[in-house]
mmCIF file of C-alpha atoms in Angstrom:
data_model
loop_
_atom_site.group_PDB
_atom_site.id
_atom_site.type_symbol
_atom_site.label_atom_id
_atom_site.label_comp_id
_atom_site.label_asym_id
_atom_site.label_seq_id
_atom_site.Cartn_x
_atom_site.Cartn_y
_atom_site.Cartn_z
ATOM 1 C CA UNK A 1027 -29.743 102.127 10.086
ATOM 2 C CA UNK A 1028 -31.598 101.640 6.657
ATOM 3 C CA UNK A 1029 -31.607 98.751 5.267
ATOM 4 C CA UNK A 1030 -32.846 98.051 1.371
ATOM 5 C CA UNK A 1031 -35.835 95.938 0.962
ATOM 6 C CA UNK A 1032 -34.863 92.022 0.175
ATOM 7 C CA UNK A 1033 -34.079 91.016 -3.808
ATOM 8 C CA UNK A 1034 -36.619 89.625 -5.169
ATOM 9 C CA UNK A 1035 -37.026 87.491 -8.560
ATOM 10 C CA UNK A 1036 -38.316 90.497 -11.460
ATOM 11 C CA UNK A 1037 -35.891 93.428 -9.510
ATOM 12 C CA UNK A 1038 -33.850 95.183 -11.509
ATOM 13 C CA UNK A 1039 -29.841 94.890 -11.004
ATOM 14 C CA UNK A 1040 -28.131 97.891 -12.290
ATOM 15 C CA UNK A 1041 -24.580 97.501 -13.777
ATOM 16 C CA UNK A 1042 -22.133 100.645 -13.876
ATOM 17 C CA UNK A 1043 -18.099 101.694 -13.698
ATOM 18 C CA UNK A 1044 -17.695 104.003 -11.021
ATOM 19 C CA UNK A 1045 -14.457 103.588 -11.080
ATOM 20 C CA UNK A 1046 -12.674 100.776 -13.834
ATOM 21 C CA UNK A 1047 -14.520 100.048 -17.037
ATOM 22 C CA UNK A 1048 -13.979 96.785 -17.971
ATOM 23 C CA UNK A 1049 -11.970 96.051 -21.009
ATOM 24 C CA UNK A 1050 -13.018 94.277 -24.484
ATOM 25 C CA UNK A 1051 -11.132 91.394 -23.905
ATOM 26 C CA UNK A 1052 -12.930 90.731 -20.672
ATOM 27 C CA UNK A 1053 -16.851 91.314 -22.378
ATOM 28 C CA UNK A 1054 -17.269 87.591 -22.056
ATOM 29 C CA UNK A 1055 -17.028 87.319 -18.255
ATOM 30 C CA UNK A 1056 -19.372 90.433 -17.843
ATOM 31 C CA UNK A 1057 -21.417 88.934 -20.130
ATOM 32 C CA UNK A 1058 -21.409 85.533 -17.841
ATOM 33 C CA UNK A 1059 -21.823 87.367 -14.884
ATOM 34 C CA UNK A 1060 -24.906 89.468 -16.218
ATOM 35 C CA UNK A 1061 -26.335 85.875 -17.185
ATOM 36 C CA UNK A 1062 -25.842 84.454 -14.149
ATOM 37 C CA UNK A 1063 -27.662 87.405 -12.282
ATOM 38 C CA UNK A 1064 -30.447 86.833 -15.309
ATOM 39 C CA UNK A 1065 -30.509 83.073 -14.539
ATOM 40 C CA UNK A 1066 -31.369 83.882 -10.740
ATOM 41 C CA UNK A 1067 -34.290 85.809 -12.014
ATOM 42 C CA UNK A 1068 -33.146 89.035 -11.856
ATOM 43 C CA UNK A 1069 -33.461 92.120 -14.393
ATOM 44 C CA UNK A 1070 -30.029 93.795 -15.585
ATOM 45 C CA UNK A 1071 -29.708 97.237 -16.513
ATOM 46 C CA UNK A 1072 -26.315 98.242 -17.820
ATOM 47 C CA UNK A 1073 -25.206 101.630 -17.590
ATOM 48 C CA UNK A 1074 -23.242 103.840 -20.189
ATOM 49 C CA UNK A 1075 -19.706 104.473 -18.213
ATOM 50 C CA UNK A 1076 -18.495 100.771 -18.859
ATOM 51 C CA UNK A 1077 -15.411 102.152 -21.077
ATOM 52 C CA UNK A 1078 -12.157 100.688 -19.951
ATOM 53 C CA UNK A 1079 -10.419 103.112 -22.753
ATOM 54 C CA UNK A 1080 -8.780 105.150 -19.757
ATOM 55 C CA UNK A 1081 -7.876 104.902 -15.919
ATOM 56 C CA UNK A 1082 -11.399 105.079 -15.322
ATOM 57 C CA UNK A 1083 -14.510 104.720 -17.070
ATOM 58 C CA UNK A 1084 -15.691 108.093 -17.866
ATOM 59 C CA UNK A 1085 -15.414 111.072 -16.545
ATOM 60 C CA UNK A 1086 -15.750 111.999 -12.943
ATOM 61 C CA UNK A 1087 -19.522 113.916 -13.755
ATOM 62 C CA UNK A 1088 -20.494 111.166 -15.373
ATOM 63 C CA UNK A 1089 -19.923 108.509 -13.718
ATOM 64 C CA UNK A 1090 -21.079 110.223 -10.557
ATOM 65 C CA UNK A 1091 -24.650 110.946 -12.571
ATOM 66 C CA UNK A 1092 -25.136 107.348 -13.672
ATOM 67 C CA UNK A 1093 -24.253 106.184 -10.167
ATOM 68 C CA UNK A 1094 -26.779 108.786 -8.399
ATOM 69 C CA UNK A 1095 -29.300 107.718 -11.335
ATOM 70 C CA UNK A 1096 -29.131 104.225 -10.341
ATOM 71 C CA UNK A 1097 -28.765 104.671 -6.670
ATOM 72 C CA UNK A 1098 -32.449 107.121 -6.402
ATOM 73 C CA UNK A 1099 -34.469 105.472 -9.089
ATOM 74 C CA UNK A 1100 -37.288 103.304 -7.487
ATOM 75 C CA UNK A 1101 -37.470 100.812 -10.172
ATOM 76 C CA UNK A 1102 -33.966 99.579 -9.312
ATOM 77 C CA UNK A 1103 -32.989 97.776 -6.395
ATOM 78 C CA UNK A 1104 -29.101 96.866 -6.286
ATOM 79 C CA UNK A 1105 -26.446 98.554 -7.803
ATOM 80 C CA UNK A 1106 -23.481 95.860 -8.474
ATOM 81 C CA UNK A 1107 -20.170 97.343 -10.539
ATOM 82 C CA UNK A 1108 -18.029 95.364 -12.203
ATOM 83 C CA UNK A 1109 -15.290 95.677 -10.125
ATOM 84 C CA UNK A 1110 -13.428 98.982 -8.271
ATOM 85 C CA UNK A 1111 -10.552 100.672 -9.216
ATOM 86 C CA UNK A 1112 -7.917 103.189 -8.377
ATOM 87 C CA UNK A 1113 -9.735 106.882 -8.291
ATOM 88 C CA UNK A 1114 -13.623 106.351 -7.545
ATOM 89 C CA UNK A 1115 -12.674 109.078 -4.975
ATOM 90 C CA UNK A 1116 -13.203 111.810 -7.351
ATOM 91 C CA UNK A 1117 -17.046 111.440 -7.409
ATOM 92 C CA UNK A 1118 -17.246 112.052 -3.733
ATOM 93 C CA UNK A 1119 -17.626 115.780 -4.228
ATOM 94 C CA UNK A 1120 -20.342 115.201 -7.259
ATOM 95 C CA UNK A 1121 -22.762 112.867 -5.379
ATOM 96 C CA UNK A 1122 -25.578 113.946 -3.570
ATOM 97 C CA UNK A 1123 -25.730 112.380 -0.283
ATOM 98 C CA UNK A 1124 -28.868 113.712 1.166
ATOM 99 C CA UNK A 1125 -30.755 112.744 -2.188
ATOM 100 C CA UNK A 1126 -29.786 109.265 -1.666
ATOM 101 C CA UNK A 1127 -30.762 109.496 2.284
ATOM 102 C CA UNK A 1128 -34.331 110.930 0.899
ATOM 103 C CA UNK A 1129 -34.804 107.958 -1.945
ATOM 104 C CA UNK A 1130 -35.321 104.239 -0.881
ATOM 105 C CA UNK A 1131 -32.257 102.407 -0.068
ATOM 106 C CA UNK A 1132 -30.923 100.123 -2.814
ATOM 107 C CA UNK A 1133 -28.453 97.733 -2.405
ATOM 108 C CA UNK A 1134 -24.848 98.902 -3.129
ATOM 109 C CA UNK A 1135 -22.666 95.765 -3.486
ATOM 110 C CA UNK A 1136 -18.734 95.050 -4.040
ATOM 111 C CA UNK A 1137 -15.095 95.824 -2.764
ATOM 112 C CA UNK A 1138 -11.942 97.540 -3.412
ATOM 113 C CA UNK A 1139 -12.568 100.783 -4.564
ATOM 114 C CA UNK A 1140 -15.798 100.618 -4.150
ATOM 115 C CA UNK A 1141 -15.538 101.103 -1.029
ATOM 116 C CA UNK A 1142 -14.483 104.612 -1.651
ATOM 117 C CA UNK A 1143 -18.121 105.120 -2.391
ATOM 118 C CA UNK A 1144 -19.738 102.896 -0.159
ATOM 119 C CA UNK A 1145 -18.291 104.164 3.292
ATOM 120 C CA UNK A 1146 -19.107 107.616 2.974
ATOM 121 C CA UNK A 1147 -23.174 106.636 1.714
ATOM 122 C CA UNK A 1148 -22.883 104.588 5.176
ATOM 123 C CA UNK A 1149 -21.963 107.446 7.272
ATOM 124 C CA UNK A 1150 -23.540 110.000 5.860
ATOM 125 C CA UNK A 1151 -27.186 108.569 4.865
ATOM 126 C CA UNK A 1152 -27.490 105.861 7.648
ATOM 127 C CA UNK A 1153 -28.042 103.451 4.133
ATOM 128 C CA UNK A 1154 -26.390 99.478 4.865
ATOM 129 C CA UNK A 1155 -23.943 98.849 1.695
ATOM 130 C CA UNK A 1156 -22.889 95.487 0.956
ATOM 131 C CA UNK A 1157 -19.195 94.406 1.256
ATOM 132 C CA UNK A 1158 -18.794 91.372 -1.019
ATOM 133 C CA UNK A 1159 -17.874 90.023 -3.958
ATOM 134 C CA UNK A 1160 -18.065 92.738 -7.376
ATOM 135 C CA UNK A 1161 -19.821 91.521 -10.254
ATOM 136 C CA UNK A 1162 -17.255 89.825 -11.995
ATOM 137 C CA UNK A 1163 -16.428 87.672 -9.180
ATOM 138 C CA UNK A 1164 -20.574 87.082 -8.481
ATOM 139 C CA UNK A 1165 -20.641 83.836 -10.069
ATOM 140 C CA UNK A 1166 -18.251 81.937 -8.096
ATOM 141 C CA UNK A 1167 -19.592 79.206 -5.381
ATOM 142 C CA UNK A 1168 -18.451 80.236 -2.200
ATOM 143 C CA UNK A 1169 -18.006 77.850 0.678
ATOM 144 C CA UNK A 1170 -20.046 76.840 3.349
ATOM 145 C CA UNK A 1171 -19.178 78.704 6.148
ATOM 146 C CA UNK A 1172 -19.926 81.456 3.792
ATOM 147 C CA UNK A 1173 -22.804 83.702 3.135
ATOM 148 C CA UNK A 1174 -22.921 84.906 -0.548
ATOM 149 C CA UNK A 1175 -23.861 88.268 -1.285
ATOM 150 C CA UNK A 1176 -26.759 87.295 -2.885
ATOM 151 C CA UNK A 1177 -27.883 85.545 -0.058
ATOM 152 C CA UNK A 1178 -27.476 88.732 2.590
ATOM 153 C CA UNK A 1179 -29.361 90.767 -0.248
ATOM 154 C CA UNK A 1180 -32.167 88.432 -0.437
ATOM 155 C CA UNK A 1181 -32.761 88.119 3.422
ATOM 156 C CA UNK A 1182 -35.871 88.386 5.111
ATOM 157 C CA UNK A 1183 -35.523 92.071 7.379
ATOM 158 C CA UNK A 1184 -34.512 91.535 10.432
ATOM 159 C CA UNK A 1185 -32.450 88.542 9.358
ATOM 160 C CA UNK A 1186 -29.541 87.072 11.145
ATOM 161 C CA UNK A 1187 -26.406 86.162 9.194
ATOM 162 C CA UNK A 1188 -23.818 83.809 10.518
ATOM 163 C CA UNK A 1189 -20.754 83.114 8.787
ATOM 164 C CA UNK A 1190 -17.832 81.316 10.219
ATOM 165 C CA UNK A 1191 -13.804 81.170 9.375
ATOM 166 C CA UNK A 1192 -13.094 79.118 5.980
ATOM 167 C CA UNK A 1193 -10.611 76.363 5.851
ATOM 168 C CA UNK A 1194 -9.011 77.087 2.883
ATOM 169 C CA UNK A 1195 -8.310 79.985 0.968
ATOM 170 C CA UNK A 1196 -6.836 80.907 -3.052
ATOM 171 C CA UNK A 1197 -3.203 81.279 -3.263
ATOM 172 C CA UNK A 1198 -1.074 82.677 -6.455
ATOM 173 C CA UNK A 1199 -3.387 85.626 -7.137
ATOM 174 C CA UNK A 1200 -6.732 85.904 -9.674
ATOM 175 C CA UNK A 1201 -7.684 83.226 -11.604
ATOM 176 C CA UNK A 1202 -7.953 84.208 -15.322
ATOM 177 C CA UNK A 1203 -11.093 85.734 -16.571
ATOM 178 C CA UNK A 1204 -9.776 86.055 -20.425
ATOM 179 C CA UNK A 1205 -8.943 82.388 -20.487
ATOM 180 C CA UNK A 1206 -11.734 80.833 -18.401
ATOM 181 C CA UNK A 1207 -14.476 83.710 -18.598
ATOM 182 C CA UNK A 1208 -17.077 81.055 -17.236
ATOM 183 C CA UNK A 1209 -15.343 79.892 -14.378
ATOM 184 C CA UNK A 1210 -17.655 79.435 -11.200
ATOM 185 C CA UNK A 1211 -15.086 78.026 -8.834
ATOM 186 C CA UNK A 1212 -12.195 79.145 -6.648
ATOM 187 C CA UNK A 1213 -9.022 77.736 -6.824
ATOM 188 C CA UNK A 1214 -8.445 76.976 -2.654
ATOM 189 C CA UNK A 1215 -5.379 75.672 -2.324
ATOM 190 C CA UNK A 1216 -4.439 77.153 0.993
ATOM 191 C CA UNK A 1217 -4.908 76.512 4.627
ATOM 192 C CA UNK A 1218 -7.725 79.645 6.412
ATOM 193 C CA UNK A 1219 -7.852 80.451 9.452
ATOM 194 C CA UNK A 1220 -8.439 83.804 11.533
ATOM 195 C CA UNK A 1221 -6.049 84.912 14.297
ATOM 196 C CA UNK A 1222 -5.674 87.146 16.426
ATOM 197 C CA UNK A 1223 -2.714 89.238 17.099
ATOM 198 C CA UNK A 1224 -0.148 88.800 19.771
ATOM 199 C CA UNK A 1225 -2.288 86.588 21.797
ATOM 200 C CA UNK A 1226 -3.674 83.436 21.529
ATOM 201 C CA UNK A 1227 -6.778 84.587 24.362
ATOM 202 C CA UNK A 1228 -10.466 84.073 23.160
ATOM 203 C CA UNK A 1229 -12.302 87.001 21.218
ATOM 204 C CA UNK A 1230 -15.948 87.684 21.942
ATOM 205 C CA UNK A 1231 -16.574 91.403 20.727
ATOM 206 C CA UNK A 1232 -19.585 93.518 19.226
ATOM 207 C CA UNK A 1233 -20.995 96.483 17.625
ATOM 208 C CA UNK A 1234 -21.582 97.693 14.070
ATOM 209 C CA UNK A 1235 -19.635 96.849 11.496
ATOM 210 C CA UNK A 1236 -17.738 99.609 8.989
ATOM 211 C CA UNK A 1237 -14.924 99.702 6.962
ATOM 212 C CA UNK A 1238 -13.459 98.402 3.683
ATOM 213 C CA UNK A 1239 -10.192 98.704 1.469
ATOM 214 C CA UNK A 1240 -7.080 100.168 3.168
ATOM 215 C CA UNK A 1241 -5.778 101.612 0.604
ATOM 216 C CA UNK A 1242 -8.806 104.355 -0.868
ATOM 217 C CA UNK A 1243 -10.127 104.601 2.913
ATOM 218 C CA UNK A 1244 -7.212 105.687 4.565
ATOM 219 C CA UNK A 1245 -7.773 108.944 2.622
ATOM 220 C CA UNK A 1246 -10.455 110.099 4.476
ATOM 221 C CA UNK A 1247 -9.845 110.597 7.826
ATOM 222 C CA UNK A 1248 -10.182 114.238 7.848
ATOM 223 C CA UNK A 1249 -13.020 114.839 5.362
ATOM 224 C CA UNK A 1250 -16.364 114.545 5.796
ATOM 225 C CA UNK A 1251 -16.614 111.130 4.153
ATOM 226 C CA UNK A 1252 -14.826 109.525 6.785
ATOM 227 C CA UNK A 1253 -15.996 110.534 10.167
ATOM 228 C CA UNK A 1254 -16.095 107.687 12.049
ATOM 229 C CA UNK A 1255 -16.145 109.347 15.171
ATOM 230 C CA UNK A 1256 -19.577 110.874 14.266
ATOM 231 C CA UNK A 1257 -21.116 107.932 12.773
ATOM 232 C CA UNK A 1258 -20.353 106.102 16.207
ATOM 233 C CA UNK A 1259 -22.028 108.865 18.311
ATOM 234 C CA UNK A 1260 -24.803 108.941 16.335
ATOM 235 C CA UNK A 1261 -25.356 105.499 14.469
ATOM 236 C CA UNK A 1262 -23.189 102.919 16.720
ATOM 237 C CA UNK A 1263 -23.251 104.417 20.964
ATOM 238 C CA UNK A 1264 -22.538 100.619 21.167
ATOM 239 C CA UNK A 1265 -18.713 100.441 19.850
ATOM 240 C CA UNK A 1266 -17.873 99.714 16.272
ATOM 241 C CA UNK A 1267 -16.423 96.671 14.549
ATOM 242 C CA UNK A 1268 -13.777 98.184 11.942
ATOM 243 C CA UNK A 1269 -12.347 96.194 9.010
ATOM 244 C CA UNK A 1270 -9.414 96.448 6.592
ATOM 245 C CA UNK A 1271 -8.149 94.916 4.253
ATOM 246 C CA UNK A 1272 -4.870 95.440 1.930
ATOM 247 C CA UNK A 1273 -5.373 95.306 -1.844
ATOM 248 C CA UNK A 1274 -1.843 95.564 -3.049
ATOM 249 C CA UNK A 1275 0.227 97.623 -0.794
ATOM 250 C CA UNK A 1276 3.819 96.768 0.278
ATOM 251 C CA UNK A 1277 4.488 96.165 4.113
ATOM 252 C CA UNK A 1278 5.452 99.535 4.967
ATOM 253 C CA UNK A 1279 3.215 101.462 2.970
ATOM 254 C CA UNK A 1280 0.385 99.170 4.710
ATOM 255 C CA UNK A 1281 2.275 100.018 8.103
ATOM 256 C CA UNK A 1282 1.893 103.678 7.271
ATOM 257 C CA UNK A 1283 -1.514 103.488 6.378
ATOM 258 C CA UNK A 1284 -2.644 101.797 9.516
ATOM 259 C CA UNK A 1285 -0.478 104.558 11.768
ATOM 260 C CA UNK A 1286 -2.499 106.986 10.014
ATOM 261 C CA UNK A 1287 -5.843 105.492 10.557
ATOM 262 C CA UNK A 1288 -5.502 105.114 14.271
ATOM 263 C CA UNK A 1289 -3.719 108.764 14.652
ATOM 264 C CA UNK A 1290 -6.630 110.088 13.178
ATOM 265 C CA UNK A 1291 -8.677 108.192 15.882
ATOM 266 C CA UNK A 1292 -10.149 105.429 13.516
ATOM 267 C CA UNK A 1293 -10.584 103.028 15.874
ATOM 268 C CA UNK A 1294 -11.476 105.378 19.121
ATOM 269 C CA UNK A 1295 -14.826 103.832 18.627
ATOM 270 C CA UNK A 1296 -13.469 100.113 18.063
ATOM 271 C CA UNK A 1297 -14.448 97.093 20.340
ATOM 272 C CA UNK A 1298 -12.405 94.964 17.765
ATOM 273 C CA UNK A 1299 -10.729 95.285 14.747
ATOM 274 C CA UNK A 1300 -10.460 92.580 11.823
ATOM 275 C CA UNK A 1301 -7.743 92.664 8.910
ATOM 276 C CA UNK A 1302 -8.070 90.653 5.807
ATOM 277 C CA UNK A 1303 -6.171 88.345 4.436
ATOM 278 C CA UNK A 1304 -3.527 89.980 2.625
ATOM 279 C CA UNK A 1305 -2.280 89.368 -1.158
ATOM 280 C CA UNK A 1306 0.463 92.774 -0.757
ATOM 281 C CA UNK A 1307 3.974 91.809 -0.184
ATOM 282 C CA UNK A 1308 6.430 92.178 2.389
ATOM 283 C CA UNK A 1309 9.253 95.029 2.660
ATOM 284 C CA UNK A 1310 13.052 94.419 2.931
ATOM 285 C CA UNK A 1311 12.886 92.152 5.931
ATOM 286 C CA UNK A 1312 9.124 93.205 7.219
ATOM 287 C CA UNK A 1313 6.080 91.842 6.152
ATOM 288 C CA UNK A 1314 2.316 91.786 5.959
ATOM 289 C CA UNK A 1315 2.268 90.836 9.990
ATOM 290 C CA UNK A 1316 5.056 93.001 10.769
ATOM 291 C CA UNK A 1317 2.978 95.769 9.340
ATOM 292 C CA UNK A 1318 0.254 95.114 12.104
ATOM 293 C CA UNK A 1319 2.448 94.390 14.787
ATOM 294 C CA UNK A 1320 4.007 97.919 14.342
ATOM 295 C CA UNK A 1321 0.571 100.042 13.981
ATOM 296 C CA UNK A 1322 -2.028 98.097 15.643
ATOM 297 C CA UNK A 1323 -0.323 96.131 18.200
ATOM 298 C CA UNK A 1324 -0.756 98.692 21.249
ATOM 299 C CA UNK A 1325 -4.587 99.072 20.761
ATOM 300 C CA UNK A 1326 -6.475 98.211 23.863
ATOM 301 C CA UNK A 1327 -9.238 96.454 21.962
ATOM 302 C CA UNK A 1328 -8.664 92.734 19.935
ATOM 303 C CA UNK A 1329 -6.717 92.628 16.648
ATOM 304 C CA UNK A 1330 -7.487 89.906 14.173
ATOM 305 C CA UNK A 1331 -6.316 88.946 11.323
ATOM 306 C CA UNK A 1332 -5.927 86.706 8.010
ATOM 307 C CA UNK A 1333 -10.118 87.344 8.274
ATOM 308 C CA UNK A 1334 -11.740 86.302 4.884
ATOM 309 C CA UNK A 1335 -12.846 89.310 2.966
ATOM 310 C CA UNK A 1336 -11.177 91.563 0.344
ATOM 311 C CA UNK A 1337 -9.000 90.402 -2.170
ATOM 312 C CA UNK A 1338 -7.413 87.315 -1.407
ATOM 313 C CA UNK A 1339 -10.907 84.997 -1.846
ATOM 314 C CA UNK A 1340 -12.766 83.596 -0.655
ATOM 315 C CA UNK A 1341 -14.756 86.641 1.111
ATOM 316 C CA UNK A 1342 -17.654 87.085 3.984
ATOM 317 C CA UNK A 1343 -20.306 89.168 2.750
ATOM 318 C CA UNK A 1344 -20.483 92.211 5.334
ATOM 319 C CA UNK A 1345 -22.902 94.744 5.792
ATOM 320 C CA UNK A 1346 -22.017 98.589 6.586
ATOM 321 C CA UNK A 1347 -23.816 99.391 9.439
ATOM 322 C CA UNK A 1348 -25.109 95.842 10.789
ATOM 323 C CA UNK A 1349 -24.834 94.506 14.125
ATOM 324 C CA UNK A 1350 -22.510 92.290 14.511
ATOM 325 C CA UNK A 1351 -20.664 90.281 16.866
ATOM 326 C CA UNK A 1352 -17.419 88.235 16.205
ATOM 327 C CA UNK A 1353 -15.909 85.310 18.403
ATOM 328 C CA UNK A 1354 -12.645 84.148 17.597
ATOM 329 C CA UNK A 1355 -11.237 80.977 19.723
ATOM 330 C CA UNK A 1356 -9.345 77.240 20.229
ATOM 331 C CA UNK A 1357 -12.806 76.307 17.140
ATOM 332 C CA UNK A 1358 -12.140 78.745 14.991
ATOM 333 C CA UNK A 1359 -13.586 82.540 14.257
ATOM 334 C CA UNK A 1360 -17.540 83.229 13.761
ATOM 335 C CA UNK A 1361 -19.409 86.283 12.535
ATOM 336 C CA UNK A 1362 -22.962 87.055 13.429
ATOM 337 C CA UNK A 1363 -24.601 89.926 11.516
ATOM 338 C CA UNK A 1364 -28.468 91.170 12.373
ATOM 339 C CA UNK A 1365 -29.710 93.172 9.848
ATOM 340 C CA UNK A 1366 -32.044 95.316 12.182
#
């Protein structure tokens, strides 16, 4: 794996849309967020496809130039978008893969859609992407047990990251960025906790970790973006450590979803798998755990779940292609992350 070179105070954070713009109404949190990176010391470059005029914020050759511009100029060394999305997938055909393999790698952070993005440059160049918190959620103070994204992207190389299971989590959905467009805290009002599915037996598993949103990955199995079966034979002979997580999604599409991941052998490679925390909502009569129970609940290799990342905050910051091991037991769930 390839790892970007640390953050430093005077490198240049580029902003861009590849998927959502972000609307006018909302210019005062992006504004507060692009402050807050300034504040740290950083330099912030925002790009032209920003427009939240239609479903996404320019089109497809556009977006997927400004992104590529970003991702193989030297002078900049993270790439942070507002948020994700619902189509980033049509750039996937317009990027240029082995031109970001031959530049230096550059920090690719956020969720969601993103991820749409993020997983394939992960397979494909051998380049660590960032799962954790977009740019309009940057701001916020995360707990302890937490690592920040800033904090992974700053690391010494070779660092080791340990996060551990938080005790509470936000409830009730997003907090209000037109309202409060300065706001810095979570609202945890909830009790955390990570568990593991259908058994209450000890989890001590490891290998690299991949993965992202459920919803824009489970489209690739089948395409060249998401060979996971390759990227373990190659990248990972240890065993991977796949993660999911459900934006939105009802029960049963979320069941589907899953079925289809592990038909197309998704988790073949797996030594554990960890869900998010889910915000979706439950079918007639079958919900968010049902959903797991009926995909996942035959695998031969630990399932667990309610795991902080994704959309329901707070989130661990996780990095595509790290080593990683994960312990889960009667003290609650750790994550260790090496970035060698």
């Amino acid at each position: 794996m390839k790892y970007p070179k640390p953050l430093q105070a005077g490198d240049v954070i580029a902003v861009t849309s590849p998927s959502a713009g972000v609307a006018s109404a909302l210019e005062p949190r992006l504004q507060h967020c692009i402050e807050y990176l300034s504040e740290r010391g950083f330099q912030v470059v925002v790009g032209a496809c920003m427009s939240a005029e239609g479903v996404t914020s320019g089109p497809a050759a556009e977006r997927a130039a400004e992104l590529m511009s970003f991702l193989t100029d030297p002078l900049v060394r993270a790439v942070v978008p507002p948020w994700g999305g619902e189509l980033a997938i049509d750039l996937l055909p317009l990027l240029d893969f082995d031109a970001i393999r031959a530049a230096e790698p550059t920090w690719f952070v956020g969720y969601s859609d993103l991820t749409t993005v993020m997983l394939p440059i992960t397979l494909l160049t051998g380049q660590a992407t960032l799962h954790g918190a977009n740019l309009m959620d940057t701001p916020f103070d995360v707990p302890a047990e937490l690592a920040h994204w800033l904090d992974v992207a700053t690391a010494p190389p070779g660092a080791t990251i340990r996060q551990s299971a938080a005790p509470l989590h936000q409830s009730g959905g997003y907090l209000d960025f037109v309202a409060s467009p300065r706001v810095r805290q979570y609202r945890l009002d909830a009790p955390g906790g990570w568990k593991r599915l259908g058994s209450s037996a000890p989890v001590t598993a490891g290998g690299r970790l991949i993965g992202g949103c459920l919803e824009t990955l489970a489209m690739l199995p089948g395409s060249r973006y998401g060979d996971l079966a390759r990227f373990a034979a190659e990248q990972a002979p240890e065993g991977l450590l796949v993660y999911l997580e459900v934006a939105e999604s009802d029960a049963f599409t979320a069941a589907r979803m899953y079925h289809h991941l592990r038909l197309a052998g998704w988790f073949d490679a797996a030594n554990a798998v960890l869900i998010g925390r889910s915000g979706g909502p439950a079918g007639d009569d079958f919900s968010q755990l049902d959903a797991l129970e009926h995909s996942l609940a035959e695998l031969a290799v630990p399932v667990i779940y309610d795991v902080d990342l994704g959309h329901v905050p707070p989130q661990l910051a996780l990095v595509n292609g790290a080593r990683a091991t994960v312990e889960l037991d009667t003290t609650g769930g750790r994550l260790v992350q090496h970035l060698d």
